[in-house]
XYZ file of C-alpha atoms in Angstrom:
532
model
C 88.489 11.049 10.675
C 85.771 13.100 8.801
C 83.066 10.564 9.917
C 83.949 10.817 13.426
C 83.946 14.770 13.333
C 80.569 14.550 11.632
C 79.038 12.353 14.311
C 80.432 14.536 16.999
C 78.949 17.688 15.365
C 75.621 15.989 15.237
C 75.763 15.090 18.976
C 76.835 18.700 19.841
C 74.023 20.128 17.752
C 71.416 17.744 19.225
C 72.424 18.538 22.742
C 72.254 22.237 21.923
C 68.814 21.858 20.279
C 67.691 20.014 23.401
C 68.958 22.632 25.640
C 66.829 25.274 23.881
C 63.595 23.390 24.659
C 62.223 24.583 27.867
C 61.190 21.802 30.458
C 57.422 21.118 31.046
C 55.790 23.315 33.438
C 54.026 21.698 36.560
C 51.569 23.411 38.787
C 48.333 22.697 40.735
C 44.818 23.736 41.141
C 43.598 23.713 44.751
C 40.479 24.445 46.737
C 41.005 27.841 48.465
C 38.805 27.123 51.581
C 39.878 30.274 53.554
C 39.938 32.548 50.532
C 43.441 33.892 51.085
C 44.624 32.747 47.514
C 47.317 30.669 48.814
C 47.504 26.966 49.378
C 47.412 26.208 53.193
C 47.447 23.044 55.138
C 44.153 21.011 54.740
C 43.376 22.700 51.258
C 43.119 19.749 48.694
C 44.050 19.725 45.252
C 41.234 19.708 42.695
C 41.004 16.822 40.103
C 39.658 17.087 36.658
C 40.224 20.833 36.260
C 41.662 22.125 32.931
C 44.566 24.498 32.664
C 45.885 26.016 29.466
C 48.667 27.982 27.982
C 46.466 29.232 25.298
C 47.214 26.438 22.976
C 47.573 23.084 24.941
C 45.021 22.036 27.673
C 46.205 19.898 30.602
C 43.708 18.158 33.102
C 44.640 18.114 36.808
C 45.040 14.578 38.258
C 43.739 13.351 41.563
C 46.358 15.417 43.591
C 45.261 18.699 41.632
C 48.670 18.651 39.604
C 48.956 19.416 36.002
C 51.847 19.623 33.386
C 52.071 21.987 30.396
C 54.930 22.878 27.938
C 56.712 25.990 29.416
C 56.126 28.062 26.358
C 58.002 31.284 26.932
C 55.754 34.394 26.793
C 52.441 32.688 27.081
C 49.969 33.253 29.797
C 48.706 30.274 31.815
C 45.120 30.195 32.834
C 42.762 27.951 34.611
C 39.476 27.113 32.764
C 37.175 28.090 35.601
C 34.902 25.044 36.016
C 31.214 25.242 36.791
C 30.372 25.287 40.554
C 33.576 27.203 41.439
C 34.573 30.752 41.652
C 37.982 32.490 40.862
C 39.500 34.762 43.496
C 39.459 38.445 42.994
C 42.402 40.742 42.479
C 42.846 43.936 44.381
C 40.962 45.844 41.589
C 38.133 43.309 41.670
C 38.754 41.479 38.435
C 38.825 37.771 38.733
C 42.300 36.078 39.167
C 42.444 33.171 36.835
C 45.735 33.701 34.774
C 49.358 34.457 35.287
C 51.892 35.771 32.744
C 54.509 33.130 31.888
C 57.316 35.579 32.712
C 56.049 36.286 36.078
C 54.581 32.782 36.918
C 56.667 32.537 40.207
C 54.937 35.549 41.552
C 51.621 34.133 41.188
C 49.294 35.056 44.066
C 48.181 31.376 44.329
C 51.682 29.786 44.202
C 52.615 26.841 46.199
C 55.073 27.045 49.176
C 58.573 28.116 48.441
C 60.764 25.246 47.605
C 58.043 23.141 46.051
C 59.385 21.213 42.989
C 56.649 22.844 41.004
C 57.220 26.384 42.173
C 58.458 27.768 38.804
C 54.965 27.315 37.482
C 51.582 28.602 38.665
C 49.159 27.114 40.975
C 45.572 28.395 40.864
C 43.095 28.968 43.717
C 39.422 28.212 43.304
C 36.562 28.231 45.799
C 33.225 26.574 45.781
C 30.482 28.675 44.561
C 26.897 28.529 45.915
C 24.585 26.916 43.661
C 21.931 28.837 41.582
C 18.349 27.902 41.688
C 17.579 30.209 38.731
C 19.443 30.558 35.421
C 22.557 32.359 34.726
C 22.178 36.263 34.465
C 24.891 37.950 32.425
C 25.527 41.598 31.666
C 26.818 42.352 28.212
C 28.741 45.502 27.576
C 30.309 46.526 24.193
C 32.446 49.489 23.310
C 32.317 51.738 26.388
C 35.290 53.546 24.614
C 35.984 56.574 26.754
C 38.495 58.964 25.303
C 39.087 61.041 28.418
C 38.272 60.956 32.043
C 35.191 63.101 31.168
C 33.985 60.035 29.018
C 34.741 57.699 31.933
C 32.482 59.866 34.047
C 29.762 59.382 31.480
C 30.309 55.799 31.478
C 29.988 55.621 35.330
C 26.893 57.782 35.627
C 25.144 56.700 32.509
C 25.755 52.869 32.294
C 27.225 51.642 35.611
C 25.498 53.412 38.420
C 21.950 52.705 37.410
C 22.705 49.010 37.481
C 24.296 49.059 40.964
C 21.968 47.188 43.349
C 21.033 49.061 46.456
C 21.503 45.824 48.619
C 25.020 45.497 47.597
C 24.644 42.223 45.761
C 26.299 41.786 42.410
C 24.379 43.236 39.447
C 24.697 40.032 37.619
C 26.218 36.564 37.942
C 28.729 37.415 35.298
C 29.789 40.349 33.145
C 31.227 40.651 29.603
C 32.851 43.641 27.935
C 33.135 42.938 24.106
C 36.177 45.197 23.373
C 36.926 48.887 22.797
C 37.255 49.065 26.710
C 38.690 52.518 25.989
C 39.122 54.736 23.003
C 42.866 54.384 22.325
C 43.997 55.998 25.632
C 45.183 52.732 27.386
C 46.072 54.737 30.470
C 42.254 54.765 31.191
C 42.073 51.150 31.865
C 42.353 51.545 35.720
C 39.628 53.933 35.875
C 37.169 52.099 33.598
C 37.871 49.026 35.739
C 37.034 50.832 38.919
C 33.803 51.902 37.515
C 32.873 48.484 36.243
C 33.826 46.724 39.412
C 31.189 48.760 41.251
C 28.721 46.227 39.750
C 30.574 43.499 41.924
C 30.103 40.797 39.254
C 33.061 38.712 37.940
C 33.929 40.552 34.770
C 35.702 39.268 31.689
C 37.036 41.295 28.747
C 37.602 40.861 25.022
C 40.071 43.055 23.295
C 39.109 45.567 20.661
C 40.663 47.479 17.948
C 40.995 50.583 20.216
C 42.648 48.492 22.851
C 45.893 48.017 20.960
C 49.200 49.493 21.766
C 49.899 52.409 19.405
C 53.727 51.755 19.407
C 53.317 48.036 18.463
C 54.992 47.263 15.193
C 53.457 43.837 14.837
C 50.344 41.957 15.840
C 52.164 39.810 18.435
C 52.870 42.903 20.560
C 49.599 44.847 19.973
C 47.937 43.732 23.226
C 50.936 43.964 25.714
C 48.925 46.625 27.824
C 45.797 44.680 27.571
C 47.478 41.602 28.790
C 48.981 43.354 31.720
C 45.657 44.806 32.698
C 43.125 42.044 31.921
C 45.033 38.762 31.253
C 44.987 36.457 28.294
C 43.151 37.500 25.084
C 41.942 34.025 24.411
C 40.459 31.692 27.192
C 37.438 29.811 28.287
C 35.282 30.233 31.393
C 32.460 27.843 32.370
C 29.215 28.274 34.362
C 26.591 25.574 35.104
C 24.424 26.802 32.231
C 26.856 28.037 29.725
C 30.565 27.958 28.627
C 32.137 31.125 27.366
C 35.046 31.382 25.023
C 36.456 34.863 24.653
C 38.541 35.495 21.571
C 40.685 38.436 20.289
C 39.549 38.632 16.813
C 41.371 41.876 15.824
C 44.406 41.306 13.495
C 46.586 44.455 13.945
C 48.411 45.435 10.663
C 50.694 48.268 11.590
C 51.645 50.565 8.625
C 48.859 49.060 6.487
C 45.490 50.294 5.438
C 43.306 49.218 6.957
C 45.297 49.105 10.235
C 43.470 46.003 11.255
C 41.033 43.171 9.983
C 39.043 40.601 11.705
C 40.490 37.157 11.977
C 41.939 34.515 14.233
C 45.443 33.224 14.791
C 46.741 29.598 14.473
C 47.331 29.349 18.191
C 43.603 30.315 18.785
C 42.436 27.625 16.551
C 44.632 25.138 18.083
C 43.172 26.039 21.537
C 39.638 25.690 20.095
C 40.496 22.431 18.685
C 41.514 21.202 22.117
C 38.783 22.822 24.074
C 35.603 22.180 22.014
C 35.581 18.434 22.478
C 35.361 19.073 26.308
C 32.557 21.259 25.998
C 29.409 19.955 27.563
C 26.807 19.756 24.782
C 23.879 20.448 26.996
C 25.262 23.843 27.847
C 25.128 26.993 25.700
C 28.445 27.761 24.178
C 28.896 31.602 23.952
C 31.706 32.759 21.576
C 32.477 36.481 22.534
C 34.440 38.527 20.004
C 34.865 42.233 19.023
C 34.715 42.406 15.279
C 31.558 40.684 13.907
C 31.779 37.511 11.930
C 29.412 38.453 9.261
C 30.321 40.671 6.264
C 29.695 44.183 7.105
C 29.588 46.253 4.030
C 32.584 44.277 2.899
C 34.580 41.484 4.235
C 35.673 42.866 7.728
C 36.349 39.351 8.878
C 38.610 37.095 7.013
C 36.374 34.639 5.210
C 38.809 31.805 5.427
C 39.024 32.158 9.272
C 35.189 32.359 9.488
C 34.877 29.189 7.513
C 37.596 27.474 9.714
C 35.831 28.614 12.970
C 32.547 27.550 11.669
C 33.798 24.082 10.830
C 34.932 23.632 14.514
C 31.512 24.865 15.681
C 29.388 22.921 13.192
C 28.435 20.036 15.414
C 28.009 21.976 18.698
C 24.337 21.967 19.388
C 23.825 25.275 21.195
C 25.915 28.307 19.968
C 25.494 31.952 20.491
C 27.923 34.557 19.043
C 28.227 38.017 20.842
C 30.082 40.666 18.896
C 30.429 44.459 19.042
C 32.486 47.094 17.141
C 29.760 48.432 14.809
C 28.007 51.022 17.188
C 24.640 49.853 15.844
C 22.448 46.864 16.948
C 21.438 43.980 14.778
C 20.896 40.125 14.727
C 22.317 37.850 12.033
C 21.408 34.224 11.392
C 24.468 32.623 9.707
C 23.762 30.122 6.924
C 25.468 28.510 3.877
C 25.682 32.103 2.527
C 28.331 32.995 5.200
C 29.849 29.454 5.344
C 27.727 28.051 8.168
C 26.690 24.353 7.655
C 25.338 23.407 11.008
C 21.853 21.753 11.553
C 20.252 25.155 12.459
C 21.116 28.707 11.659
C 23.882 30.128 13.854
C 22.624 33.296 15.865
C 25.055 36.222 16.157
C 23.944 39.191 18.185
C 25.843 42.294 17.281
C 25.534 44.183 20.641
C 24.937 47.970 20.499
C 27.535 50.210 22.093
C 27.698 51.326 25.883
C 28.963 54.681 24.652
C 26.277 54.736 21.798
C 27.623 57.033 19.242
C 30.975 57.859 20.962
C 29.334 59.853 23.771
C 27.954 62.496 21.284
C 24.851 64.505 20.872
C 22.968 66.962 22.957
C 23.392 66.868 26.776
C 20.582 66.335 29.078
C 19.777 68.107 32.318
C 22.323 65.884 34.068
C 25.073 66.766 31.525
C 25.080 63.385 29.847
C 25.163 63.334 25.931
C 22.248 61.554 24.331
C 24.602 59.383 22.306
C 21.849 57.547 20.261
C 23.481 55.187 17.686
C 23.413 55.837 14.031
C 20.568 53.246 13.522
C 18.412 54.889 16.144
C 19.260 52.487 18.991
C 19.869 54.291 22.310
C 23.098 53.623 23.995
C 22.969 50.782 26.825
C 23.685 47.371 27.805
C 22.462 43.829 26.901
C 21.183 41.221 29.207
C 21.612 37.392 28.491
C 19.865 35.006 30.554
C 20.657 31.345 30.096
C 18.506 28.522 31.354
C 18.643 24.751 31.226
C 19.790 22.722 28.015
C 21.212 25.734 26.168
C 18.063 27.883 26.119
C 18.644 31.609 26.384
C 16.900 34.945 26.249
C 18.177 38.362 25.325
C 17.172 41.934 26.190
C 18.445 45.409 25.519
C 18.582 47.716 28.521
C 18.913 51.520 27.502
C 21.133 53.623 29.519
C 19.864 54.864 32.897
C 17.222 52.229 33.188
C 17.832 51.300 36.944
C 18.431 47.811 38.303
C 15.087 47.706 39.938
C 13.252 48.563 36.794
C 14.480 45.756 34.696
C 15.289 45.518 31.068
C 11.813 45.832 29.622
C 10.851 49.392 30.513
C 11.545 50.469 26.926
C 11.673 48.335 24.026
C 11.206 50.757 21.148
C 10.947 54.264 20.000
C 8.031 55.569 17.989
C 8.147 58.471 15.393
C 5.084 60.022 13.896
C 4.049 63.439 12.576
C 2.506 65.655 15.061
C -0.165 66.848 12.714
C -1.623 65.950 9.352
C -4.394 67.501 7.175
C -7.693 65.617 7.563
C -8.439 63.966 4.160
C -5.105 64.144 2.841
C -3.622 61.170 0.912
C -2.217 58.791 3.769
C 1.310 59.022 2.660
C 2.752 59.536 5.976
C 3.488 56.763 8.549
C 4.105 55.832 12.113
C 7.583 54.210 12.663
C 8.634 51.711 15.388
C 12.243 51.281 15.842
C 12.176 48.027 17.775
C 15.705 47.757 19.135
C 15.851 43.966 19.566
C 13.748 43.314 16.538
C 14.352 40.134 14.488
C 13.957 40.070 10.606
C 10.742 38.046 10.828
C 9.358 39.710 14.023
C 5.649 40.341 14.203
C 4.951 44.142 14.770
C 1.550 45.526 14.531
C -0.319 48.994 15.300
C -3.819 50.182 15.909
C -5.416 53.713 16.025
C -7.926 54.717 18.681
C -8.305 51.126 19.791
C -9.351 49.670 16.503
C -8.348 46.465 14.888
C -4.597 45.733 14.995
C -2.757 46.040 11.602
C 0.530 44.555 10.610
C 3.426 47.046 10.202
C 5.971 46.435 7.406
C 9.676 45.894 8.046
C 11.657 48.414 6.065
C 15.442 48.985 5.664
C 15.993 52.782 5.880
C 17.273 55.342 8.187
C 15.272 55.969 11.363
C 13.162 59.154 10.827
C 13.848 60.218 14.379
C 17.584 60.145 13.661
C 17.109 62.107 10.479
C 15.234 64.683 12.328
C 17.961 64.914 14.950
C 20.441 65.384 12.085
C 18.155 68.235 10.611
C 18.156 69.883 14.138
C 22.062 69.937 14.130
C 22.220 71.187 10.790
C 19.753 74.039 11.316
C 21.259 75.145 14.675
C 23.430 78.215 14.368
C 25.625 76.997 17.257
C 26.912 73.703 18.514
C 24.241 71.690 20.212
C 26.853 69.410 22.008
C 30.613 68.866 22.034
C 30.080 66.398 19.112
C 26.807 66.323 17.106
C 24.857 63.169 16.689
C 26.012 60.687 14.013
C 24.605 60.710 10.494
C 21.668 58.385 10.295
C 22.334 54.948 8.888
C 20.076 52.033 7.592
C 18.308 50.430 10.542
C 17.714 46.529 10.429
C 14.927 46.946 13.011
C 12.517 49.462 11.645
C 8.790 48.900 10.903
C 6.291 51.472 9.265
C 2.572 51.652 9.230
C 0.408 54.170 7.299
C -1.530 56.654 9.441
C -5.121 57.202 8.464
C -6.200 60.673 7.569
C -10.051 59.947 7.098
C -10.734 60.168 10.877
C -12.473 63.061 12.675
C -10.336 66.203 13.294
C -8.630 65.977 16.575
C -6.164 63.881 18.531
C -5.703 60.234 17.701
C -3.918 57.664 19.847
C -1.646 55.041 18.116
C -0.497 51.912 19.863
C 2.224 49.541 18.826
C 2.984 46.074 19.903
C 5.959 43.964 18.948
C 6.117 40.112 19.728
C 9.551 39.663 21.169
C 10.598 35.914 21.104
C 12.540 36.334 24.327
C 10.690 38.913 26.468
C 7.114 38.601 25.131
C 4.666 41.267 23.880
C 6.154 44.834 24.080
C 3.986 47.948 23.882
C 4.604 51.706 23.124
C 2.157 54.472 22.171
C 2.113 57.951 20.731
C -0.373 60.277 19.136
C -0.975 62.534 16.131
C -3.593 65.219 15.383
C -5.731 65.721 12.274
C -6.737 69.420 11.268
C -9.277 70.488 8.814
C -7.595 72.970 6.220
C -8.469 74.736 3.011
C -6.361 75.381 0.034
């Protein structure tokens, strides 16, 4: 009797457990030939396309069908393949995902009554081939705190990049987090501004994009998900594959309130995706918090080592990060846990808002907002060619689309006047915004021989002078004053000669940018005769 009851209990328990497992989710990916986002007669399924729930990855069969676990609460997304375009939402953002709880309302769902209707179907259209490389606009930290700041973002960053002929400003756009400055109600306004650039735009979540009321990390990005879609996904172009990762681990009630790191589900997704990555393409890892130690371990070392182990054998990798409101390049090696065949390059992109929309306003009412390391606010451009080759450039704010990214590459700082014959203890400083640690930077005076400048790690004198002007002013010079100067990682110095004739002297500086070639700037100083 006891044995029979025990067996019956096991059967009931097994049936109950089985009932709690959601059935597999089946959907399809199809070619949207008329662009309406719905599958119509004559629109075939697309084979060989990958779809994911953020952990598992399924590949569509010959009929375009796929099956994934119906994991409650996870978003499903299509990994947009090279050669195809995703449809656009009403607000202009690409439609490539659907929340699990609203999957049946997908804009691209199959006909009503289809056996697969509880799960999403994704529409893709064929994209025109590019004879050139891939042009990517990279924004980081627009971070408006108010509608006033959204106006700065629109006028300072977006509008100068809008092309007069109405074509997209780039083939693809990325924003590396801190899309807003804690006020998540500004998402629609920021999106409307960004979409004026007409490029398909992808977003990473930042620490200022979390829900203030969230009591745990799992709920911290609910508003972000509703506005932008999944926080971890892949997107592919012919020249590069992009993996965007939320690397902000929220810790409500703790200090600090967040730390850089990755979740187990993200590692699982990477483990499934990376073996499918085309090794001839560049792999771009886009995150918000930098992977390198930044005055302390801002990214969990164990997570960095785990990520690096997954990336070790990928031949062409570029990491793009934001968060710091300064600009720098870091080559990861064994010291940070990287053991690949060559150094791993991380470009820590400067902020679109610069120093949080601070500083003295110009004639157009826009704050200067130079960052603490002396880099002007602006945007980055990534150009990807064949076989993983890429170039990078920094485009200061309000450099127009027609002018290109190379109009300004550095800022020079020198004294206006020196005493003729004085000990040559004063220098010309070049803040080369995209400068690498081993970059060749030279200067010459009055057309003489070129002399090497020395890379130094200290605060930019121009920024220190701006701090001094703020200190000395009896009234506020702007809504928020410029930030305190911090050490710059891209500053060079050369001593100014004082033995030349009295009068004005021209100083030229050239920097040999490995991506954009030789860059030039010039300034002048004056020598005066003086008596004790």
